[in-house]
Short mmCIF file of C-alpha atoms in Angstrom, two decimals:
data_model
loop_
_atom_site.label_atom_id
_atom_site.label_comp_id
_atom_site.label_asym_id
_atom_site.label_seq_id
_atom_site.Cartn_x
_atom_site.Cartn_y
_atom_site.Cartn_z
CA MET A 117 -123.53 206.63 92.93
CA SER A 118 -122.64 206.83 96.63
CA MET A 119 -119.36 208.27 97.90
CA THR A 120 -118.35 204.78 99.06
CA GLU A 121 -118.98 203.24 95.64
CA LYS A 122 -117.22 206.10 93.85
CA LEU A 123 -114.09 205.79 96.01
CA LYS A 124 -114.13 201.99 95.79
CA GLU A 125 -114.01 202.21 92.00
CA LYS A 126 -111.19 204.76 92.21
CA VAL A 127 -109.10 202.41 94.38
CA GLN A 128 -109.90 199.37 92.24
CA LYS A 129 -108.64 201.25 89.18
CA GLY A 130 -105.31 201.92 90.91
CA GLY A 131 -106.02 205.36 92.30
CA LYS A 132 -105.13 206.65 95.74
CA ILE A 133 -107.77 208.31 97.86
CA SER A 134 -106.94 211.62 99.51
CA ARG A 135 -107.08 212.63 103.16
CA GLU A 136 -110.35 214.46 102.54
CA GLU A 137 -111.87 211.45 100.78
CA ALA A 138 -110.82 209.12 103.59
CA LEU A 139 -112.40 211.42 106.16
CA ALA A 140 -115.59 211.52 104.10
CA LEU A 141 -115.84 207.73 104.40
CA TYR A 142 -116.34 208.16 108.14
CA ASP A 143 -119.77 209.60 107.40
CA GLU A 144 -120.82 206.87 104.97
CA PRO A 145 -123.21 204.02 105.90
CA LEU A 146 -121.22 201.37 107.76
CA GLU A 147 -122.47 198.20 106.08
CA GLU A 148 -121.93 199.56 102.57
CA LEU A 149 -118.47 200.79 103.55
CA CYS A 150 -117.46 197.43 105.00
CA ARG A 151 -118.72 195.48 101.97
CA ALA A 152 -116.79 197.78 99.65
CA ALA A 153 -113.62 197.43 101.73
CA ASP A 154 -113.92 193.65 101.57
CA GLU A 155 -114.28 193.83 97.78
CA ILE A 156 -111.07 195.88 97.63
CA ARG A 157 -109.36 193.30 99.85
CA LYS A 158 -110.47 190.47 97.57
CA GLN A 159 -109.13 192.24 94.49
CA PHE A 160 -105.72 193.14 95.88
CA CYS A 161 -105.08 190.36 98.42
CA ARG A 162 -107.28 187.47 97.24
CA ASN A 163 -107.98 185.03 100.06
CA GLY A 164 -104.51 185.16 101.63
CA PHE A 165 -104.48 185.53 105.41
CA ASP A 166 -101.28 186.29 107.30
CA ILE A 167 -101.12 184.85 110.84
CA CYS A 168 -98.35 185.52 113.34
CA THR A 169 -97.68 184.99 117.03
CA ILE A 170 -95.49 186.83 119.50
CA ILE A 171 -93.34 185.99 122.50
CA ASN A 172 -92.61 188.51 125.23
CA GLY A 173 -88.83 188.13 125.11
CA LYS A 174 -88.05 190.75 127.77
CA SER A 175 -90.62 192.25 130.09
CA GLY A 176 -91.11 195.37 132.17
CA LYS A 177 -88.95 198.21 133.49
CA CYS A 178 -89.28 200.10 130.21
CA SER A 179 -87.67 203.53 130.23
CA GLU A 180 -90.38 204.99 127.96
CA ASN A 181 -93.58 206.64 129.19
CA CYS A 182 -96.10 205.46 126.57
CA LYS A 183 -99.40 206.06 128.35
CA TYR A 184 -101.05 202.82 127.20
CA CYS A 185 -98.30 200.42 128.23
CA ALA A 186 -98.32 198.05 131.20
CA GLN A 187 -94.54 197.61 130.93
CA SER A 188 -93.55 201.24 131.43
CA ALA A 189 -91.49 201.89 134.58
CA TYR A 190 -93.49 205.11 135.00
CA TYR A 191 -96.64 203.22 136.02
CA HIS A 192 -97.60 200.60 138.59
CA THR A 193 -99.52 197.90 136.76
CA GLY A 194 -98.27 194.66 138.26
CA ALA A 195 -96.89 193.49 134.92
CA GLY A 196 -94.19 190.84 135.12
CA GLU A 197 -90.55 191.82 134.91
CA TYR A 198 -87.72 189.66 133.56
CA PRO A 199 -84.57 190.02 131.42
CA LEU A 200 -84.07 188.48 127.99
CA LEU A 201 -85.35 184.93 127.77
CA ASP A 202 -82.77 182.28 127.04
CA THR A 203 -82.41 180.85 123.56
CA GLU A 204 -83.89 177.48 124.54
CA GLU A 205 -87.25 178.96 125.58
CA ILE A 206 -87.48 181.21 122.53
CA VAL A 207 -86.76 178.31 120.17
CA LYS A 208 -89.19 176.04 122.03
CA GLN A 209 -92.03 178.51 121.50
CA ALA A 210 -91.09 178.99 117.84
CA LYS A 211 -91.34 175.24 117.23
CA TYR A 212 -94.66 175.07 119.10
CA ASN A 213 -96.14 177.75 116.85
CA ALA A 214 -94.67 176.35 113.63
CA ASP A 215 -96.18 172.94 114.42
CA ARG A 216 -99.63 174.56 114.56
CA GLY A 217 -99.40 176.18 111.16
CA VAL A 218 -98.30 179.64 112.26
CA LEU A 219 -96.19 181.27 109.55
CA ARG A 220 -94.57 184.15 111.45
CA TYR A 221 -93.12 184.36 114.94
CA SER A 222 -92.12 187.64 116.51
CA ILE A 223 -89.80 188.21 119.46
CA VAL A 224 -90.83 191.39 121.29
CA THR A 225 -88.78 193.10 124.00
CA SER A 226 -89.49 195.97 126.34
CA GLY A 227 -87.34 199.09 126.46
CA ARG A 228 -86.31 201.91 124.17
CA ALA A 229 -83.83 199.67 122.32
CA LEU A 230 -81.80 196.53 122.92
CA LYS A 231 -78.12 197.06 123.67
CA ASP A 232 -75.50 195.63 121.32
CA HIS A 233 -74.77 192.60 123.51
CA GLU A 234 -78.52 191.87 123.70
CA VAL A 235 -78.79 192.10 119.92
CA GLU A 236 -75.99 189.55 119.64
CA LYS A 237 -77.82 187.21 122.02
CA MET A 238 -81.00 187.55 119.98
CA CYS A 239 -79.09 186.88 116.76
CA GLU A 240 -78.02 183.53 118.20
CA ALA A 241 -81.61 182.76 119.18
CA VAL A 242 -82.79 183.58 115.66
CA ARG A 243 -80.13 181.35 114.11
CA GLU A 244 -81.31 178.49 116.34
CA ILE A 245 -84.93 179.07 115.34
CA LYS A 246 -84.02 178.92 111.66
CA ARG A 247 -82.13 175.68 112.26
CA ASN A 248 -85.01 174.05 114.14
CA ALA A 249 -88.33 175.42 112.86
CA ASP A 250 -89.94 176.25 109.53
CA ILE A 251 -91.19 179.71 110.43
CA GLU A 252 -90.43 183.32 109.52
CA VAL A 253 -88.86 185.35 112.32
CA CYS A 254 -89.85 188.93 113.10
CA VAL A 255 -88.46 191.13 115.86
CA SER A 256 -89.60 194.16 117.81
CA PHE A 257 -86.50 195.44 119.59
CA GLY A 258 -87.15 199.17 119.70
CA LEU A 259 -85.26 202.04 118.12
CA LEU A 260 -82.27 200.20 116.67
CA ASN A 261 -79.86 201.54 114.05
CA GLU A 262 -79.14 200.22 110.58
CA GLU A 263 -76.03 198.28 111.63
CA GLN A 264 -77.99 196.41 114.31
CA PHE A 265 -80.77 195.66 111.85
CA ARG A 266 -78.23 194.31 109.35
CA LYS A 267 -76.90 191.88 111.98
CA LEU A 268 -80.42 190.66 112.67
CA LYS A 269 -81.12 190.19 108.98
CA ALA A 270 -77.91 188.20 108.57
CA ALA A 271 -79.03 185.97 111.45
CA GLY A 272 -82.31 185.18 109.68
CA VAL A 273 -84.79 187.89 110.66
CA SER A 274 -87.11 188.81 107.80
CA ARG A 275 -89.29 191.52 109.31
CA VAL A 276 -89.10 194.27 111.92
CA HIS A 277 -92.10 195.49 113.88
CA ASN A 278 -92.20 199.11 115.04
CA ASN A 279 -95.59 200.75 115.53
CA LEU A 280 -96.09 204.44 114.85
CA GLU A 281 -98.89 204.11 117.46
CA THR A 282 -100.82 207.21 116.36
CA SER A 283 -100.52 210.27 114.14
CA GLU A 284 -97.52 212.58 114.27
CA ASN A 285 -99.79 215.33 115.62
CA ASN A 286 -101.17 213.16 118.44
CA PHE A 287 -97.94 211.37 119.33
CA PRO A 288 -96.76 213.90 121.99
CA ASN A 289 -100.03 213.27 123.85
CA VAL A 290 -99.18 209.57 124.04
CA CYS A 291 -95.41 209.56 124.69
CA THR A 292 -92.77 212.19 125.44
CA THR A 293 -89.62 210.09 126.00
CA HIS A 294 -89.19 209.50 122.26
CA THR A 295 -90.74 211.09 119.20
CA PHE A 296 -92.70 210.14 116.13
CA GLU A 297 -89.61 211.01 114.10
CA ASP A 298 -87.54 208.58 116.18
CA LYS A 299 -90.00 205.88 115.09
CA VAL A 300 -89.78 206.88 111.45
CA LYS A 301 -85.96 206.95 111.60
CA ALA A 302 -85.86 203.38 112.96
CA ILE A 303 -88.33 202.18 110.32
CA LYS A 304 -86.23 203.70 107.56
CA ALA A 305 -83.09 202.11 109.04
CA ALA A 306 -84.75 198.68 109.00
CA LYS A 307 -85.82 199.13 105.40
CA ALA A 308 -82.32 200.29 104.45
CA ALA A 309 -80.99 197.06 105.99
CA GLY A 310 -83.20 195.08 103.63
CA LEU A 311 -85.90 194.10 106.12
CA SER A 312 -89.64 194.38 105.60
CA VAL A 313 -91.47 196.42 108.23
CA CYS A 314 -94.69 195.87 110.16
CA SER A 315 -96.08 199.09 111.59
CA GLY A 316 -99.46 200.33 112.72
CA GLY A 317 -100.99 201.68 115.88
CA ILE A 318 -103.49 201.61 118.69
CA MET A 319 -107.06 202.84 118.40
CA GLY A 320 -108.75 204.30 121.46
CA LEU A 321 -105.96 206.53 122.75
CA GLY A 322 -108.20 209.58 122.57
CA GLU A 323 -107.30 210.23 118.94
CA THR A 324 -109.60 211.82 116.38
CA LYS A 325 -110.66 210.36 113.05
CA GLU A 326 -108.17 212.80 111.53
CA ASP A 327 -105.39 211.22 113.60
CA ARG A 328 -106.39 207.76 112.40
CA VAL A 329 -106.35 208.80 108.76
CA ASP A 330 -103.09 210.71 109.15
CA MET A 331 -101.35 207.67 110.64
CA ALA A 332 -102.51 205.55 107.71
CA LEU A 333 -101.20 208.17 105.29
CA SER A 334 -97.82 208.11 107.07
CA LEU A 335 -97.75 204.33 106.69
CA ARG A 336 -98.63 204.67 103.02
CA GLU A 337 -95.82 207.17 102.52
CA LEU A 338 -93.36 204.81 104.24
CA GLY A 339 -94.45 201.91 102.02
CA ILE A 340 -95.61 199.73 104.91
CA LYS A 341 -97.43 196.56 103.81
CA SER A 342 -98.13 194.94 107.21
CA VAL A 343 -100.33 197.13 109.40
CA PRO A 344 -101.38 196.04 112.91
CA VAL A 345 -104.59 197.65 114.12
CA ASN A 346 -104.75 197.36 117.90
CA MET A 347 -107.76 198.25 120.04
CA LEU A 348 -106.73 199.75 123.36
CA ASN A 349 -107.16 197.45 126.32
CA PRO A 350 -107.23 200.01 129.15
CA ILE A 351 -104.74 198.68 131.71
CA PRO A 352 -105.29 199.65 135.36
CA GLY A 353 -102.38 201.76 136.56
CA THR A 354 -101.74 203.43 133.21
CA PRO A 355 -102.91 206.97 132.35
CA TYR A 356 -105.38 205.45 129.87
CA GLU A 357 -107.00 203.06 132.36
CA ASN A 358 -110.32 204.93 132.14
CA ASN A 359 -110.40 205.35 128.36
CA LYS A 360 -113.65 204.15 126.87
CA ARG A 361 -113.36 200.94 124.88
CA LEU A 362 -114.14 201.20 121.21
CA THR A 363 -117.07 199.22 119.86
CA VAL A 364 -116.92 196.49 117.24
CA ASP A 365 -118.59 198.82 114.75
CA GLU A 366 -116.01 201.54 115.41
CA MET A 367 -113.24 199.02 114.75
CA ARG A 368 -114.97 197.79 111.59
CA ARG A 369 -115.11 201.36 110.27
CA ILE A 370 -111.45 201.97 111.07
CA VAL A 371 -110.39 198.75 109.33
CA ALA A 372 -112.58 199.51 106.30
CA VAL A 373 -111.17 203.02 105.86
CA TYR A 374 -107.65 201.63 106.21
CA ARG A 375 -108.38 199.15 103.41
CA PHE A 376 -109.34 202.04 101.14
CA LEU A 377 -106.09 203.85 102.03
CA LEU A 378 -103.85 200.74 101.98
CA PRO A 379 -105.50 198.44 99.44
CA ASP A 380 -102.73 195.84 99.11
CA ALA A 381 -101.54 195.77 102.74
CA SER A 382 -102.00 193.02 105.31
CA ILE A 383 -104.29 194.79 107.79
CA ARG A 384 -103.72 192.87 111.00
CA LEU A 385 -106.00 192.73 114.01
CA ALA A 386 -103.75 192.65 117.04
CA GLY A 387 -104.04 193.66 120.69
CA GLY A 388 -107.53 194.12 122.12
CA ARG A 389 -109.23 191.69 119.75
CA GLY A 390 -110.29 189.51 122.65
CA LEU A 391 -112.37 192.42 123.97
CA MET A 392 -114.58 192.31 120.89
CA GLU A 393 -117.78 190.31 121.23
CA ASP A 394 -117.17 188.62 117.87
CA LYS A 395 -113.40 188.22 118.40
CA GLY A 396 -112.77 190.22 115.24
CA GLU A 397 -114.91 188.33 112.73
CA GLY A 398 -116.71 191.49 111.65
CA CYS A 399 -113.40 193.17 110.91
CA PHE A 400 -112.27 190.15 108.85
CA LEU A 401 -115.32 190.79 106.66
CA SER A 402 -114.58 194.52 106.49
CA GLY A 403 -111.09 194.57 104.98
CA ALA A 404 -108.81 193.01 107.60
CA ASN A 405 -106.85 189.96 106.43
CA ALA A 406 -104.20 189.21 109.04
CA VAL A 407 -104.00 188.56 112.76
CA ILE A 408 -101.74 188.22 115.76
CA SER A 409 -102.82 185.00 117.44
CA GLY A 410 -101.86 183.32 120.72
CA ASP A 411 -101.12 185.42 123.80
CA MET A 412 -100.35 189.13 123.65
CA LEU A 413 -97.52 190.72 125.63
CA THR A 414 -99.19 191.30 129.00
CA THR A 415 -102.79 190.28 128.27
CA ALA A 416 -104.43 187.04 127.21
CA GLY A 417 -104.72 186.61 123.45
CA TYR A 418 -106.75 184.21 121.40
CA MET A 419 -106.15 180.50 120.83
CA ILE A 420 -104.25 179.52 117.68
CA GLU A 421 -106.50 176.54 116.96
CA THR A 422 -109.63 178.69 117.28
CA ASP A 423 -108.18 181.28 114.92
CA MET A 424 -107.24 178.65 112.35
CA GLU A 425 -110.80 177.33 112.39
CA MET A 426 -112.19 180.84 111.93
CA ILE A 427 -109.81 181.65 109.08
CA HIS A 428 -110.91 178.59 107.13
CA ARG A 429 -114.60 179.13 107.92
CA LEU A 430 -114.42 182.67 106.50
CA GLY A 431 -112.89 181.42 103.26
CA TYR A 432 -109.30 182.49 103.88
CA LYS A 433 -106.07 180.53 103.45
CA ALA A 434 -103.11 180.97 105.79
CA VAL A 435 -100.21 182.17 103.64
CA LEU A 436 -97.23 184.49 103.94
CA CYS A 437 -98.31 187.87 102.64
CA ASN A 438 -96.29 190.95 101.68
CA GLY A 439 -92.80 189.61 102.09
#
């Protein structure tokens, strides 16, 4: 019996694979690994597919120095800059997405964290969305505290997004204006406020396979059930502008290993998917079962209608997964 088959059976019987076992999967034949990951996905997640869209609710002039980000004030990328969008525009986009069958809508803002008065403004926007559209509302507002998260939950937010981005060991190579522990603290505060959490990272930052596995293990320890897997889109003007793009097969392997480590999670293809020749289809047959559709924050995304067609063609059904 191959290592892949042995570990698949272990996961299907309710076991957890170790760091060493996950790293061993990186040396296993790709096609066998991806088929096994998809079998694990079918057992734990059935044919449910979680689709969400995002709106760039506040853009640019970010105080943080994340080396991948077009919105950081440290770099000159030509990204647009504007303050918080007004409630009318945010609600309009929520209704547009809900009418097209999207089940989750996330408001994303630049900066380390929204200020209290900005949180209050976003709470009003969320209340208006809930009054006018049948859609779950997620937010990505940075390193907020538990009290701020509780206000957002009371307004109607159901999920908070806060990526770990990479492993704890690699994080200082990516950002120095906040820490991995700052991320974990905010995630724990959101969970304490009764919100579900979406957290993952970006592949192609110069990380090792060990970093990728370690990030997944951190997510597993935190109990995260929605895991975005972004592929770096090297933005001119950022320190990572010359990073080599990952291949589709590299992304398929990452997704497959994550399915072994996080068998019941929604593994969500996110930023960078449009750079893949197959627009992510190979990953959706290798363990991934969720997507961010529509436009990304500062780069073009993928059309909602096209994604819906693909989801159905691959045998999935758009449903709310994992809370």
